[in-house]
């Protein structure tokens, strides 16, 4: 591609290493990436070594190899994942000596033509095996970061009507805009955005609502918040004051729901990529925190199986608020990638909760959901209202017409 | 490339999985490969799943990422390798539940322009860290296999005067010939070749020589053999009778020298790729088993540092006999890749010995060399004579003019 593209890609690598990861001299860097993202992995490796990393350990996933398992693998293969590897990775990440980077560029719907039962079983095996790895990441033991890379498979699904090169170039423009890499000083732009996210976070923490009520566009949902919940957004801090930014882009503030206190009906406003299948027109009804009715226009069976992976998979582990005027929402594009679509609007996540969303010292953790899965599903749209309810039953407007008013 | 190329590449994948690895249903497969070999990794993954593998775990090395460490890495980075990862891999391979495939296609001389001191230090760090992994492989705990893939970097060095595409096509012809993939039934061809290797192996084991004397072309070298040594060649058997073929191609029979009884002068007949540097014109003099004088026309300093990695690095861990009319030798090509060049002629290896080269029940292992390194260096040529010396001082011709006469 052009020199301009190369310049921007290097800026993305620098942003990821210096601001996203904030890698420390003496740390290793473990990278997971699609094989198609090799170019970015190389640039990130170079930037990581410049920043003092002692080793770069790239681990590539490949669509063709993933598909080979479903096309040619035995039933035993479908139910198997290499737990020993995830245990070793998890133990190492927990030491904080190894930072972790994920490059997001999966092909949406890669497994759409595979048997949904096999897809669900493989997903369950993978979730179970990778638990120690994911626990180490969300447990804030080490600095980590996710950045996007436009793979041919991703671009082809987002802009299906364009020629391959045009689709990739078009998606890159969105990616560079959303990651602020098209701005003269991306880090300064991110610091400015984080200041606004911190303002929202602090206002919500001060309000300490008992529940949030979402209404509009068919949604009428009350999400009870965990007692002692904490709102988080923007960057994170671990260990001895190492600040890092897990997700680039990020536009959300999020907290922990009470696993037993969600009631009503959620109409999901974007298709969800679940276990390699695109689930469209998802509607879920909740009672006592549990999804009691799941319907979808397509992929319903995959969604139903996925949300019954375990007991916690049918309950909420996260609720997040995003302004409808965020750059990603404003693009009007469906990215078919959680890193983008979750930042295009308010969402709730099925499955595992983040312990960091509880204030320190909170002893009663009965409200905290546990699951092998964690899956964000979008409920945001331009007419969504969000109302906070405090312990005295008072109602406080939080968002009106998709925008923050708190 | 052409359909014919695709057909041969798939035959190579099948040969590797079915005959080389002989992967068992229920085993995982760990693959290490250059990023440029992705096409073969995909085919091997498919064949492995067809054969009942439960997971394929590809681990890619990339020239640019390797170079990034030398170009941009700190001094601490040069001395560091991720020991935790090799420990986890080694422990898993020792269970026998995971088979191991290596795809050989490294760029010869990749690190030639880097500081030799940093190259040697990085090599030492890598050797130390990867020891548990290598121990698990050579310890015959699991079935393993190495097959070649022609990467652009490899082809460019072997046929430097050809255009890139022509160099790759030419090297592929050699690779397909050496691996018997150009024959109608590669497995049958390998079984026939193994029968001849087994005949040589059995004759040498029956003779039970005390030493081998190599003469011709400036070499006058006596390699004492370990008491209780065992000759091995062709395939291996592990655990409950699982036969596998570690190296494809392979033309050698090899055994264990006595680490204290090599005397004289070895003139190496092919350049050696040591720690990313091509060492040419290497001549080594031995006394009491130890290399006492090392000279080379180029790369001398790298060779000297490498063979002093530890005490055992300057002593021999393997001696191997190869007919000078093997297909690889007959090609007259210098492949700059151990998998090929070690099968073009007789060789000795500096560093670690293979315990499998001792007969079972041998208690005195003082003759067995130990080291972090194991490096094959070629001494074979068309005028080489090899004479066996038995315990009564009798001399028995083993090879004359590079050909077996035993």
Coordinates of C-alpha atoms in Angstrom, one line a residue, chain A residues 28 35 38 41-42 45-46 49-50 52-60 62 64-65 68-69 72-74 76-77 80-82 84-85 88-89 92 98, chain B residues 28 35 38 41-42 45-46 49-50 52-60 62 64-65 68-69 72-74 76-77 80-82 84-85 88-89 92 98:
Chain A
X28 CA 8.2 -9.8 27.7
X35 CA -1.7 -14.6 10.4
X38 CA 1.9 -10.2 10.3
X41 CA 3.0 -7.8 14.4
X42 CA 6.4 -7.0 12.9
X45 CA 7.7 -6.2 17.7
X46 CA 10.2 -3.5 16.6
X49 CA 12.1 -4.0 21.5
X50 CA 12.8 -0.2 21.2
X52 CA 12.9 -2.3 26.3
X53 CA 11.0 -5.6 25.9
X54 CA 13.2 -8.6 26.5
X55 CA 11.3 -11.0 24.2
X56 CA 8.4 -10.9 21.7
X57 CA 6.4 -14.1 21.6
X58 CA 3.9 -14.0 18.7
X59 CA 1.2 -16.6 18.5
X60 CA -0.8 -16.6 15.3
X62 CA -5.2 -18.8 11.1
X64 CA -7.8 -22.0 7.3
X65 CA -6.3 -24.0 10.3
X68 CA -9.6 -27.5 9.1
X69 CA -10.6 -28.6 12.6
X72 CA -11.7 -32.7 9.2
X73 CA -11.5 -33.0 13.0
X74 CA -12.8 -35.9 14.9
X76 CA -12.8 -35.8 20.2
X77 CA -11.0 -32.9 18.5
X80 CA -10.6 -30.7 23.0
X81 CA -8.5 -27.6 23.6
X82 CA -4.8 -27.4 24.8
X84 CA -1.8 -27.0 29.4
X85 CA -0.8 -24.1 27.1
X88 CA 1.3 -21.9 31.3
X89 CA 0.3 -18.6 29.7
X92 CA 3.2 -16.3 33.3
X98 CA 4.9 -10.6 30.4
Chain B
X28 CA -2.2 -32.9 19.8
X35 CA 5.9 -17.6 8.8
X38 CA 2.1 -21.0 6.3
X41 CA 1.3 -25.6 7.9
X42 CA -2.2 -25.4 6.7
X45 CA -3.0 -29.2 9.9
X46 CA -5.7 -30.6 7.7
X49 CA -7.0 -33.5 11.8
X50 CA -7.9 -36.2 9.3
X52 CA -7.3 -37.9 14.5
X53 CA -5.3 -35.1 16.0
X54 CA -7.2 -33.3 18.7
X55 CA -5.5 -29.9 18.3
X56 CA -3.0 -28.3 16.1
X57 CA -0.8 -25.6 17.8
X58 CA 1.2 -23.7 15.3
X59 CA 4.1 -21.6 16.5
X60 CA 5.6 -19.3 13.9
X62 CA 9.6 -14.7 11.6
X64 CA 11.8 -9.8 10.6
X65 CA 10.9 -10.3 14.2
X68 CA 14.1 -6.7 15.3
X69 CA 15.6 -8.1 18.5
X72 CA 16.4 -2.7 18.4
X73 CA 16.7 -4.9 21.5
X74 CA 18.4 -3.9 24.7
X76 CA 18.9 -7.4 28.6
X77 CA 16.8 -8.6 25.6
X80 CA 16.9 -13.3 27.6
X81 CA 14.7 -16.1 26.3
X82 CA 11.2 -17.2 27.5
X84 CA 8.7 -20.6 31.1
X85 CA 7.4 -21.3 27.6
X88 CA 5.7 -25.9 29.5
X89 CA 6.3 -27.2 26.0
X92 CA 3.8 -31.5 27.6
X98 CA 1.5 -34.0 22.0

